[in-house]
Structure formats: C-alpha cells, structure tokens
GROMACS .gro file of C-alpha atoms in nm:
model
  378
    1MET     CA    1  -7.042  -6.684 -13.305
    2THR     CA    2  -6.975  -6.492 -13.629
    3GLU     CA    3  -7.306  -6.468 -13.814
    4LYS     CA    4  -7.178  -6.354 -14.156
    5VAL     CA    5  -6.836  -6.368 -14.320
    6VAL     CA    6  -6.671  -6.303 -14.654
    7VAL     CA    7  -6.433  -6.570 -14.780
    8GLU     CA    8  -6.186  -6.541 -15.063
    9ALA     CA    9  -6.001  -6.837 -15.209
   10ASP     CA   10  -5.747  -6.898 -15.480
   11GLY     CA   11  -5.548  -7.188 -15.618
   12GLY     CA   12  -5.287  -7.232 -15.884
   13SER     CA   13  -5.051  -7.468 -16.060
   14ARG     CA   14  -4.719  -7.387 -16.222
   15GLY     CA   15  -4.740  -7.610 -16.525
   16ASN     CA   16  -5.104  -7.720 -16.509
   17PRO     CA   17  -5.046  -7.985 -16.391
   18GLY     CA   18  -4.745  -7.881 -16.191
   19PRO     CA   19  -4.647  -7.771 -15.840
   20ALA     CA   20  -4.978  -7.654 -15.695
   21GLY     CA   21  -5.120  -7.493 -15.385
   22TYR     CA   22  -5.414  -7.298 -15.253
   23GLY     CA   23  -5.482  -7.004 -15.026
   24ALA     CA   24  -5.800  -6.906 -14.843
   25VAL     CA   25  -5.894  -6.624 -14.610
   26VAL     CA   26  -6.204  -6.559 -14.396
   27PHE     CA   27  -6.292  -6.193 -14.335
   28SER     CA   28  -6.550  -6.035 -14.110
   29ALA     CA   29  -6.862  -5.920 -14.294
   30ASP     CA   30  -6.718  -5.572 -14.356
   31ARG     CA   31  -6.373  -5.716 -14.447
   32SER     CA   32  -6.213  -5.513 -14.166
   33GLU     CA   33  -6.075  -5.818 -13.982
   34VAL     CA   34  -5.907  -6.141 -14.088
   35LEU     CA   35  -6.068  -6.427 -13.894
   36ALA     CA   36  -5.879  -6.720 -14.046
   37GLU     CA   37  -5.622  -6.806 -14.311
   38ARG     CA   38  -5.546  -7.135 -14.483
   39ARG     CA   39  -5.276  -7.238 -14.729
   40LEU     CA   40  -5.148  -7.577 -14.838
   41ALA     CA   41  -4.897  -7.715 -15.088
   42LEU     CA   42  -5.067  -7.984 -15.298
   43GLY     CA   43  -4.771  -8.141 -15.474
   44VAL     CA   44  -4.853  -8.180 -15.845
   45ALA     CA   45  -5.209  -8.088 -15.943
   46THR     CA   46  -5.406  -7.881 -16.194
   47ASN     CA   47  -5.527  -7.524 -16.155
   48ASN     CA   48  -5.888  -7.631 -16.123
   49VAL     CA   49  -5.816  -7.891 -15.855
   50ALA     CA   50  -5.622  -7.628 -15.658
   51GLU     CA   51  -5.906  -7.375 -15.693
   52TYR     CA   52  -6.162  -7.624 -15.563
   53ARG     CA   53  -5.936  -7.728 -15.275
   54GLY     CA   54  -5.904  -7.360 -15.185
   55LEU     CA   55  -6.282  -7.322 -15.179
   56ILE     CA   56  -6.322  -7.631 -14.960
   57ALA     CA   57  -6.061  -7.498 -14.717
   58ALA     CA   58  -6.233  -7.158 -14.709
   59LEU     CA   59  -6.577  -7.305 -14.636
   60THR     CA   60  -6.432  -7.533 -14.370
   61ALA     CA   61  -6.260  -7.238 -14.202
   62ALA     CA   62  -6.582  -7.035 -14.217
   63GLY     CA   63  -6.761  -7.314 -14.036
   64GLU     CA   64  -6.490  -7.327 -13.771
   65VAL     CA   65  -6.539  -6.958 -13.684
   66GLY     CA   66  -6.913  -7.017 -13.646
   67ALA     CA   67  -7.040  -6.843 -13.959
   68ARG     CA   68  -7.401  -6.897 -14.068
   69GLU     CA   69  -7.394  -6.682 -14.384
   70VAL     CA   70  -7.101  -6.686 -14.626
   71GLU     CA   71  -7.021  -6.465 -14.923
   72VAL     CA   72  -6.769  -6.650 -15.142
   73ARG     CA   73  -6.548  -6.439 -15.371
   74MET     CA   74  -6.312  -6.610 -15.618
   75ASP     CA   75  -6.139  -6.528 -15.946
   76SER     CA   76  -6.208  -6.877 -16.083
   77LYS     CA   77  -6.501  -6.843 -16.322
   78LEU     CA   78  -6.524  -7.221 -16.348
   79VAL     CA   79  -6.563  -7.283 -15.975
   80VAL     CA   80  -6.804  -6.993 -15.921
   81GLU     CA   81  -7.031  -7.092 -16.209
   82GLN     CA   82  -7.029  -7.461 -16.121
   83MET     CA   83  -7.103  -7.396 -15.753
   84ALA     CA   84  -7.382  -7.154 -15.847
   85GLY     CA   85  -7.533  -7.432 -16.060
   86ARG     CA   86  -7.508  -7.243 -16.389
   87TRP     CA   87  -7.238  -7.468 -16.540
   88LYS     CA   88  -7.237  -7.847 -16.538
   89VAL     CA   89  -6.951  -8.036 -16.374
   90LYS     CA   90  -6.820  -8.271 -16.642
   91HIS     CA   91  -6.455  -8.344 -16.563
   92PRO     CA   92  -6.417  -8.658 -16.346
   93ASP     CA   93  -6.155  -8.488 -16.125
   94MET     CA   94  -6.395  -8.204 -16.046
   95ILE     CA   95  -6.704  -8.410 -15.961
   96PRO     CA   96  -6.596  -8.530 -15.611
   97LEU     CA   97  -6.450  -8.189 -15.526
   98ASN     CA   98  -6.770  -8.013 -15.632
   99ARG     CA   99  -6.972  -8.263 -15.429
  100GLU     CA  100  -6.756  -8.208 -15.119
  101ALA     CA  101  -6.789  -7.830 -15.150
  102ALA     CA  102  -7.166  -7.860 -15.201
  103THR     CA  103  -7.194  -8.069 -14.885
  104LEU     CA  104  -7.015  -7.798 -14.688
  105VAL     CA  105  -7.245  -7.534 -14.838
  106ARG     CA  106  -7.549  -7.718 -14.702
  107GLY     CA  107  -7.412  -7.673 -14.351
  108PHE     CA  108  -7.472  -7.294 -14.366
  109ASP     CA  109  -7.794  -7.097 -14.369
  110ARG     CA  110  -7.695  -6.906 -14.682
  111VAL     CA  111  -7.398  -6.908 -14.922
  112THR     CA  112  -7.353  -6.684 -15.226
  113PHE     CA  113  -7.086  -6.699 -15.497
  114GLN     CA  114  -6.932  -6.401 -15.675
  115TRP     CA  115  -6.660  -6.384 -15.940
  116ILE     CA  116  -6.397  -6.113 -15.881
  117PRO     CA  117  -6.092  -6.006 -16.086
  118ARG     CA  118  -5.758  -6.147 -15.973
  119ASP     CA  119  -5.637  -5.807 -15.849
  120GLN     CA  120  -5.926  -5.807 -15.599
  121ASN     CA  121  -5.824  -6.147 -15.467
  122SER     CA  122  -5.470  -6.051 -15.365
  123HIS     CA  123  -5.477  -6.187 -15.008
  124ALA     CA  124  -5.575  -6.540 -15.110
  125ASP     CA  125  -5.348  -6.517 -15.415
  126ARG     CA  126  -5.048  -6.441 -15.190
  127LEU     CA  127  -5.122  -6.742 -14.971
  128ALA     CA  128  -5.164  -6.963 -15.277
  129ASN     CA  129  -4.829  -6.851 -15.419
  130GLU     CA  130  -4.657  -6.927 -15.089
  131ALA     CA  131  -4.809  -7.275 -15.110
  132MET     CA  132  -4.696  -7.318 -15.472
  133ASP     CA  133  -4.343  -7.215 -15.376
  134ALA     CA  134  -4.344  -7.489 -15.115
  135ALA     CA  135  -4.487  -7.742 -15.361
  136ALA     CA  136  -4.214  -7.660 -15.614
  137ASN     CA  137  -3.948  -7.718 -15.348
  138GLY     CA  138  -4.103  -8.041 -15.220
  139GLU     CA  139  -4.163  -7.890 -14.876
  140VAL     CA  140  -4.437  -7.936 -14.618
  141LEU     CA  141  -4.575  -7.586 -14.572
  142ALA     CA  142  -4.620  -7.469 -14.214
  143PRO     CA  143  -4.947  -7.288 -14.133
  144PRO     CA  144  -4.936  -6.907 -14.101
  145LYS     CA  145  -4.775  -6.807 -13.771
  146ASP     CA  146  -5.104  -6.700 -13.618
  147LEU     CA  147  -5.270  -7.023 -13.724
  148ALA     CA  148  -5.044  -7.295 -13.585
  149PRO     CA  149  -5.184  -7.650 -13.563
  150PRO     CA  150  -5.391  -7.720 -13.250
  151LYS     CA  151  -5.166  -7.775 -12.948
  152ASP     CA  152  -5.314  -8.121 -12.905
  153LEU     CA  153  -5.165  -8.231 -13.236
  154ALA     CA  154  -4.802  -8.331 -13.232
  155PRO     CA  155  -4.571  -8.145 -13.474
  156PRO     CA  156  -4.516  -8.303 -13.817
  157LYS     CA  157  -4.267  -8.585 -13.811
  158ARG     CA  158  -4.092  -8.440 -14.116
  159ILE     CA  159  -4.046  -8.083 -14.231
  160VAL     CA  160  -3.920  -8.152 -14.581
  161ALA     CA  161  -4.119  -8.398 -14.788
  162GLU     CA  162  -3.985  -8.633 -15.051
  163LYS     CA  163  -4.014  -8.521 -15.411
  164PRO     CA  164  -4.359  -8.614 -15.544
  165ALA     CA  165  -4.368  -8.967 -15.680
  166ALA     CA  166  -4.481  -9.043 -16.033
  167PRO     CA  167  -4.855  -9.098 -16.057
  168GLY     CA  168  -4.991  -9.449 -16.036
  169TRP     CA  169  -5.285  -9.578 -16.237
  170THR     CA  170  -5.521  -9.358 -16.034
  171GLY     CA  171  -5.322  -9.046 -16.125
  172ALA     CA  172  -5.263  -8.949 -15.760
  173VAL     CA  173  -4.926  -8.783 -15.706
  174GLY     CA  174  -4.700  -8.746 -15.402
  175GLU     CA  175  -4.659  -8.920 -15.068
  176PRO     CA  176  -4.999  -8.983 -14.909
  177THR     CA  177  -5.097  -8.929 -14.549
  178ARG     CA  178  -5.220  -9.271 -14.441
  179LEU     CA  179  -5.497  -9.278 -14.181
  180LEU     CA  180  -5.550  -9.604 -13.992
  181LEU     CA  181  -5.912  -9.558 -13.883
  182LEU     CA  182  -5.982  -9.754 -13.565
  183ARG     CA  183  -6.329  -9.765 -13.414
  184HIS     CA  184  -6.344  -9.783 -13.034
  185GLY     CA  185  -6.433 -10.104 -12.850
  186GLN     CA  186  -6.766 -10.213 -12.710
  187THR     CA  187  -6.961 -10.007 -12.453
  188PRO     CA  188  -7.284 -10.086 -12.264
  189LEU     CA  189  -7.483  -9.870 -12.510
  190SER     CA  190  -7.342 -10.053 -12.812
  191VAL     CA  191  -7.440 -10.386 -12.655
  192GLU     CA  192  -7.801 -10.267 -12.644
  193ARG     CA  193  -7.772 -10.093 -12.985
  194ARG     CA  194  -7.864  -9.753 -12.846
  195TYR     CA  195  -7.777  -9.414 -12.993
  196SER     CA  196  -7.443  -9.325 -12.839
  197GLY     CA  197  -7.316  -8.981 -12.930
  198ARG     CA  198  -7.185  -8.733 -12.677
  199GLY     CA  199  -7.258  -8.958 -12.383
  200ASN     CA  200  -6.946  -9.100 -12.228
  201PRO     CA  201  -6.986  -9.469 -12.140
  202ALA     CA  202  -6.669  -9.662 -12.058
  203LEU     CA  203  -6.563  -9.973 -12.243
  204THR     CA  204  -6.705 -10.304 -12.125
  205GLY     CA  205  -6.473 -10.590 -12.036
  206LEU     CA  206  -6.516 -10.721 -12.389
  207GLY     CA  207  -6.450 -10.373 -12.525
  208GLU     CA  208  -6.121 -10.356 -12.335
  209GLY     CA  209  -6.026 -10.693 -12.484
  210GLN     CA  210  -6.112 -10.566 -12.832
  211ALA     CA  211  -5.899 -10.256 -12.779
  212ALA     CA  212  -5.610 -10.467 -12.653
  213ALA     CA  213  -5.633 -10.698 -12.956
  214ALA     CA  214  -5.634 -10.400 -13.193
  215ALA     CA  215  -5.334 -10.253 -13.008
  216ALA     CA  216  -5.141 -10.579 -13.036
  217TYR     CA  217  -5.216 -10.596 -13.407
  218LEU     CA  218  -5.122 -10.236 -13.485
  219SER     CA  219  -4.810 -10.238 -13.265
  220LYS     CA  220  -4.649 -10.476 -13.514
  221ARG     CA  221  -4.625 -10.189 -13.763
  222ASP     CA  222  -4.310  -9.979 -13.768
  223ASP     CA  223  -4.452  -9.676 -13.950
  224ILE     CA  224  -4.694  -9.523 -13.698
  225ALA     CA  225  -4.597  -9.157 -13.649
  226ALA     CA  226  -4.885  -9.049 -13.425
  227ILE     CA  227  -5.207  -9.151 -13.252
  228VAL     CA  228  -5.496  -8.904 -13.267
  229ALA     CA  229  -5.829  -8.966 -13.096
  230SER     CA  230  -6.173  -8.825 -13.030
  231PRO     CA  231  -6.202  -8.658 -12.688
  232LEU     CA  232  -6.471  -8.903 -12.573
  233GLY     CA  233  -6.367  -9.158 -12.311
  234ARG     CA  234  -6.433  -9.474 -12.511
  235ALA     CA  235  -6.205  -9.353 -12.790
  236GLN     CA  236  -5.940  -9.235 -12.544
  237GLN     CA  237  -5.942  -9.574 -12.367
  238THR     CA  238  -5.898  -9.755 -12.699
  239ALA     CA  239  -5.622  -9.518 -12.812
  240ASN     CA  240  -5.432  -9.547 -12.484
  241MET     CA  241  -5.411  -9.925 -12.522
  242LEU     CA  242  -5.209  -9.873 -12.840
  243ALA     CA  243  -5.014  -9.576 -12.701
  244GLN     CA  244  -4.877  -9.791 -12.421
  245LYS     CA  245  -4.767 -10.052 -12.674
  246VAL     CA  246  -4.582  -9.821 -12.912
  247GLY     CA  247  -4.458  -9.551 -12.674
  248LEU     CA  248  -4.649  -9.257 -12.822
  249ASP     CA  249  -4.874  -8.998 -12.660
  250VAL     CA  250  -5.237  -8.968 -12.765
  251ALA     CA  251  -5.325  -8.636 -12.931
  252THR     CA  252  -5.687  -8.522 -12.913
  253LEU     CA  253  -5.884  -8.368 -13.198
  254ASP     CA  254  -6.232  -8.244 -13.106
  255GLU     CA  255  -6.359  -8.267 -13.464
  256LEU     CA  256  -6.334  -8.648 -13.442
  257THR     CA  257  -6.607  -8.673 -13.178
  258GLU     CA  258  -6.926  -8.867 -13.249
  259THR     CA  259  -7.249  -8.711 -13.374
  260ASP     CA  260  -7.456  -8.526 -13.116
  261PHE     CA  261  -7.782  -8.724 -13.118
  262GLY     CA  262  -7.953  -8.475 -12.887
  263ASP     CA  263  -8.279  -8.607 -12.742
  264TRP     CA  264  -8.217  -8.949 -12.896
  265GLU     CA  265  -7.909  -9.016 -12.686
  266GLY     CA  266  -7.950  -9.352 -12.512
  267LEU     CA  267  -8.261  -9.452 -12.710
  268THR     CA  268  -8.286  -9.754 -12.939
  269PHE     CA  269  -8.374  -9.708 -13.306
  270ARG     CA  270  -8.729  -9.826 -13.235
  271GLU     CA  271  -8.772  -9.596 -12.935
  272ALA     CA  272  -8.655  -9.293 -13.132
  273SER     CA  273  -8.876  -9.376 -13.430
  274GLU     CA  274  -9.183  -9.424 -13.207
  275ARG     CA  275  -9.131  -9.107 -13.000
  276TYR     CA  276  -9.029  -8.885 -13.293
  277PRO     CA  277  -9.188  -9.054 -13.599
  278ASP     CA  278  -9.184  -8.762 -13.845
  279ILE     CA  279  -8.837  -8.626 -13.776
  280HIS     CA  280  -8.688  -8.974 -13.745
  281ARG     CA  281  -8.830  -9.074 -14.085
  282LYS     CA  282  -8.678  -8.765 -14.246
  283TRP     CA  283  -8.347  -8.811 -14.064
  284ILE     CA  284  -8.296  -9.161 -14.208
  285GLY     CA  285  -8.264  -9.030 -14.564
  286ASP     CA  286  -8.170  -8.662 -14.536
  287PRO     CA  287  -7.827  -8.569 -14.395
  288SER     CA  288  -7.937  -8.209 -14.344
  289VAL     CA  289  -8.191  -8.314 -14.079
  290ALA     CA  290  -8.078  -8.321 -13.715
  291ALA     CA  291  -8.216  -8.510 -13.418
  292PRO     CA  292  -8.400  -8.276 -13.179
  293GLY     CA  293  -8.133  -8.088 -12.987
  294GLY     CA  294  -7.857  -8.256 -13.187
  295GLU     CA  295  -7.658  -8.203 -13.506
  296SER     CA  296  -7.711  -8.311 -13.867
  297PHE     CA  297  -7.481  -8.541 -14.060
  298ASP     CA  298  -7.405  -8.247 -14.290
  299ALA     CA  299  -7.271  -8.057 -13.989
  300VAL     CA  300  -7.066  -8.359 -13.882
  301LEU     CA  301  -6.920  -8.394 -14.231
  302GLY     CA  302  -6.804  -8.033 -14.221
  303ARG     CA  303  -6.603  -8.082 -13.902
  304VAL     CA  304  -6.474  -8.423 -14.015
  305ALA     CA  305  -6.346  -8.261 -14.335
  306ALA     CA  306  -6.171  -8.003 -14.115
  307ALA     CA  307  -6.018  -8.288 -13.914
  308ARG     CA  308  -5.889  -8.449 -14.231
  309ASP     CA  309  -5.730  -8.123 -14.342
  310LYS     CA  310  -5.561  -8.075 -14.004
  311LEU     CA  311  -5.428  -8.431 -14.005
  312VAL     CA  312  -5.292  -8.401 -14.358
  313ALA     CA  313  -5.131  -8.065 -14.278
  314SER     CA  314  -4.979  -8.181 -13.948
  315TYR     CA  315  -4.866  -8.530 -14.052
  316SER     CA  316  -4.806  -8.495 -14.425
  317GLY     CA  317  -4.674  -8.818 -14.575
  318SER     CA  318  -4.692  -9.008 -14.244
  319THR     CA  319  -4.903  -9.290 -14.104
  320VAL     CA  320  -5.146  -9.187 -13.829
  321VAL     CA  321  -5.378  -9.402 -13.620
  322VAL     CA  322  -5.711  -9.219 -13.585
  323VAL     CA  323  -5.929  -9.358 -13.305
  324SER     CA  324  -6.286  -9.241 -13.341
  325HIS     CA  325  -6.649  -9.346 -13.378
  326VAL     CA  326  -6.861  -9.506 -13.644
  327THR     CA  327  -6.994  -9.185 -13.803
  328PRO     CA  328  -6.668  -8.987 -13.831
  329ILE     CA  329  -6.488  -9.294 -13.966
  330LYS     CA  330  -6.759  -9.351 -14.227
  331MET     CA  331  -6.731  -8.985 -14.326
  332LEU     CA  332  -6.353  -9.002 -14.365
  333LEU     CA  333  -6.410  -9.300 -14.595
  334GLN     CA  334  -6.684  -9.104 -14.773
  335LEU     CA  335  -6.443  -8.815 -14.831
  336ALA     CA  336  -6.173  -9.052 -14.959
  337LEU     CA  337  -6.414  -9.223 -15.199
  338GLY     CA  338  -6.577  -8.899 -15.314
  339VAL     CA  339  -6.927  -9.046 -15.279
  340GLY     CA  340  -7.255  -8.918 -15.142
  341PRO     CA  341  -7.421  -8.965 -14.802
  342SER     CA  342  -7.578  -9.301 -14.894
  343LEU     CA  343  -7.255  -9.457 -14.769
  344LEU     CA  344  -7.353  -9.361 -14.413
  345TYR     CA  345  -7.661  -9.580 -14.429
  346ARG     CA  346  -7.516  -9.873 -14.626
  347LEU     CA  347  -7.168  -9.927 -14.483
  348HIS     CA  348  -7.130 -10.145 -14.174
  349LEU     CA  349  -6.835 -10.097 -13.940
  350ASP     CA  350  -6.785 -10.334 -13.648
  351LEU     CA  351  -6.666 -10.227 -13.305
  352ALA     CA  352  -6.284 -10.212 -13.287
  353SER     CA  353  -6.263 -10.253 -13.665
  354LEU     CA  354  -5.985 -10.103 -13.875
  355SER     CA  355  -6.019  -9.921 -14.207
  356ILE     CA  356  -5.743  -9.747 -14.402
  357ALA     CA  357  -5.774  -9.430 -14.612
  358GLU     CA  358  -5.498  -9.235 -14.783
  359PHE     CA  359  -5.508  -8.867 -14.874
  360TYR     CA  360  -5.259  -8.735 -15.131
  361PRO     CA  361  -5.115  -8.383 -15.146
  362ASP     CA  362  -5.268  -8.325 -15.492
  363GLY     CA  363  -5.619  -8.380 -15.356
  364GLY     CA  364  -5.644  -8.745 -15.459
  365ALA     CA  365  -5.743  -9.018 -15.215
  366SER     CA  366  -5.781  -9.393 -15.195
  367VAL     CA  367  -5.926  -9.653 -14.958
  368ARG     CA  368  -5.709  -9.957 -14.890
  369SER     CA  369  -5.930 -10.158 -14.658
  370VAL     CA  370  -6.260 -10.140 -14.473
  371ASN     CA  371  -6.385 -10.309 -14.154
  372ASN     CA  372  -6.089 -10.535 -14.087
  373THR     CA  373  -6.163 -10.740 -13.774
  374SER     CA  374  -5.929 -11.035 -13.837
  375TYR     CA  375  -5.732 -10.966 -13.517
  376LEU     CA  376  -6.051 -11.004 -13.309
  377GLU     CA  377  -6.120 -11.357 -13.429
  378THR     CA  378  -5.926 -11.555 -13.171
   0.00000   0.00000   0.00000
C-alpha cells in the first residue's frame, strides 16, 4: 500500500467548448516515481469540465494504488478553490463533477489542494494534449503503453470513433457508452433478505430462471459488444446465461463486486441493528461509515467510478452488459444522475432487473430506464 502520493491533473479544450481531453499522473510522495497515468479524449467539452474530469481520474487512480493521503496539484485556480471550499460552485455543469470529486476525497484520510503554475504541471499537461489531439481527430485514445486496460476486459470494438454528434437538448455531445446494468438472480441469502456481500452463494432454481429470462430478453438486441461481470459467482452465473445466448465471453472487473459487509455478512437487517445498534444507526445515513470489518459506501463509490472509467475507455461508444449487484448498480446510476448518496437508500432494484445508463465522452450522462423486470412477468 502507498500511504501518501502527489497527484497532478490537467484538462483543456481547443475552442472552449471544443475538442477536449484530460491528463492525470500519480507520483510517489517525493515525486521520484510515476505510479499511474491517465488520459482520455472527451469529445467536445469546456476547459472546466475537462479539468474536473482530470481531477476525478487522478483521485480514482490514487485510490487504486492504495493511497491514504493525497496532495493534489493543479494549474486550474477554479477547481482548486472550489474543491478547497473557498469558492462556491455555481455553474450547473460543475455541480455534479464537484460532487463526484468530493465523494472521492472522502475516501482518503487526508487530501490537500495546491495551485501550481502551468509550467510546473508539464507531465499532466502533456497527457492532456495527447487526449485533445485524439478528440480533435475523433479517435478513441488508447491508454499509455504501461497502463493497458485490464487483461480481463476485451479490447475496444472500434479504434476510431464517429465524429461527435450535435448536442441534444441535454447538451451532451458524442457517441455514448451504453451500460445495460443487470442485477444477478435470486440466491438463498436474498430470499431471507440477509446482507450478502463478499459471500458467494449460488443462484437458486428461481434465480437461474430469472437469469435465463433476462438472457432471452437481452439476446434479442443486436448491439451488445461485450459482457462484463463482477467476479462473484452469482453474477458470473447470470452473465454466463447471456454469454451462451449471444456467443460472447464474459470479462471480469473486480471493481464491480458487491460491498464488503464485514461482520454483518449473512445477518438480517434486524439482527445487524440489534447486535451493532450504534454503528448500524450511523451506517444507515452516513456513506463514510463502514460495517465492522467491511467497507463504506464512499469506498465502494470510488471503485465503482473507476469501473465506469475503465468501461468507457475500453468500450467507447459501444453497448456493454454489466452484470453486478444492487449497490454497484445503484452507484453507477448515482454517477449518471449526478446526485448524492440518498439514492442508495431510496431506490429499489429487483433481482434480475435491468437499468440503462449512458456515459458521454464529454462527461455528460443520462439514465434511460431503471428496474425493468417486464421479461420476468410470465
């Protein structure tokens, strides 16, 4: 684990709005070693959107290398001052980005923000310019050579993207990556409404039927480029039902796994609240609180945001079936809607339900449907 890191991020737009991209780099605490790099072409976006997307990528990468303390250095006065709480966030495009970055910040022990001149941000600036070059040419930018996509993820279906489409009424630009978010089928723990995180129960007979019905429904589509699933068995079983129907392999992405409920694993809500009354009461309303021996929802959101970024980078402009669990799916919807953690407690998702979220290259997003179970009603 890397206790402390320095991250530098940059973003830009040639035209403001225009072809945009970001770059981010994670250094060791003494800046002697590069631990991670990120860069992404965003299609058409503004400078400020690109800067915020760079910060989000940098914080996500810092979390992936195990950092607990982060020193953020950027040449964007706006982002630094807003994240430090000295300037208000007024522009509607910045509010969800600021909120997403703030959520990631809460996942660390300590984060500081420092403004630096552009000439001191040359590494991130170079990556951002490479991304802007790709955006101007309508290309999907490959990751740096030493940071290829995880081997479990299939290569992008296309290398060259279509030219960005004109914005619709939402203002989002470009070809979105469409995520078909499928929750796994029923398990014995879900029947009894018990906390089911990292445990690995198999699907029940009904759960297998639910997975088969979802597979039959989704196999009618002709646009599915990939199937990506959580590593847990119940998600893999559900994903394999569809894979057999459409002739695709199932790729695995660890970040899509369910919340680690620690000592609450296998308990009912009542049992957990009676055995751990104080912590359980706090956990219900505070996403920074973790179950004993488990992980907080803030921590889960950080890795789910990383999963989203990997999916968008690897399958830009394509349709991907993502087979996961109730919490990661809710968080992908939360990220798409740009809302706070209250969604986790208020949104209901049935077993084997389907939701659809789209993520655009300019940072925009939309939700097309939530909790579709029509194919289960037979």
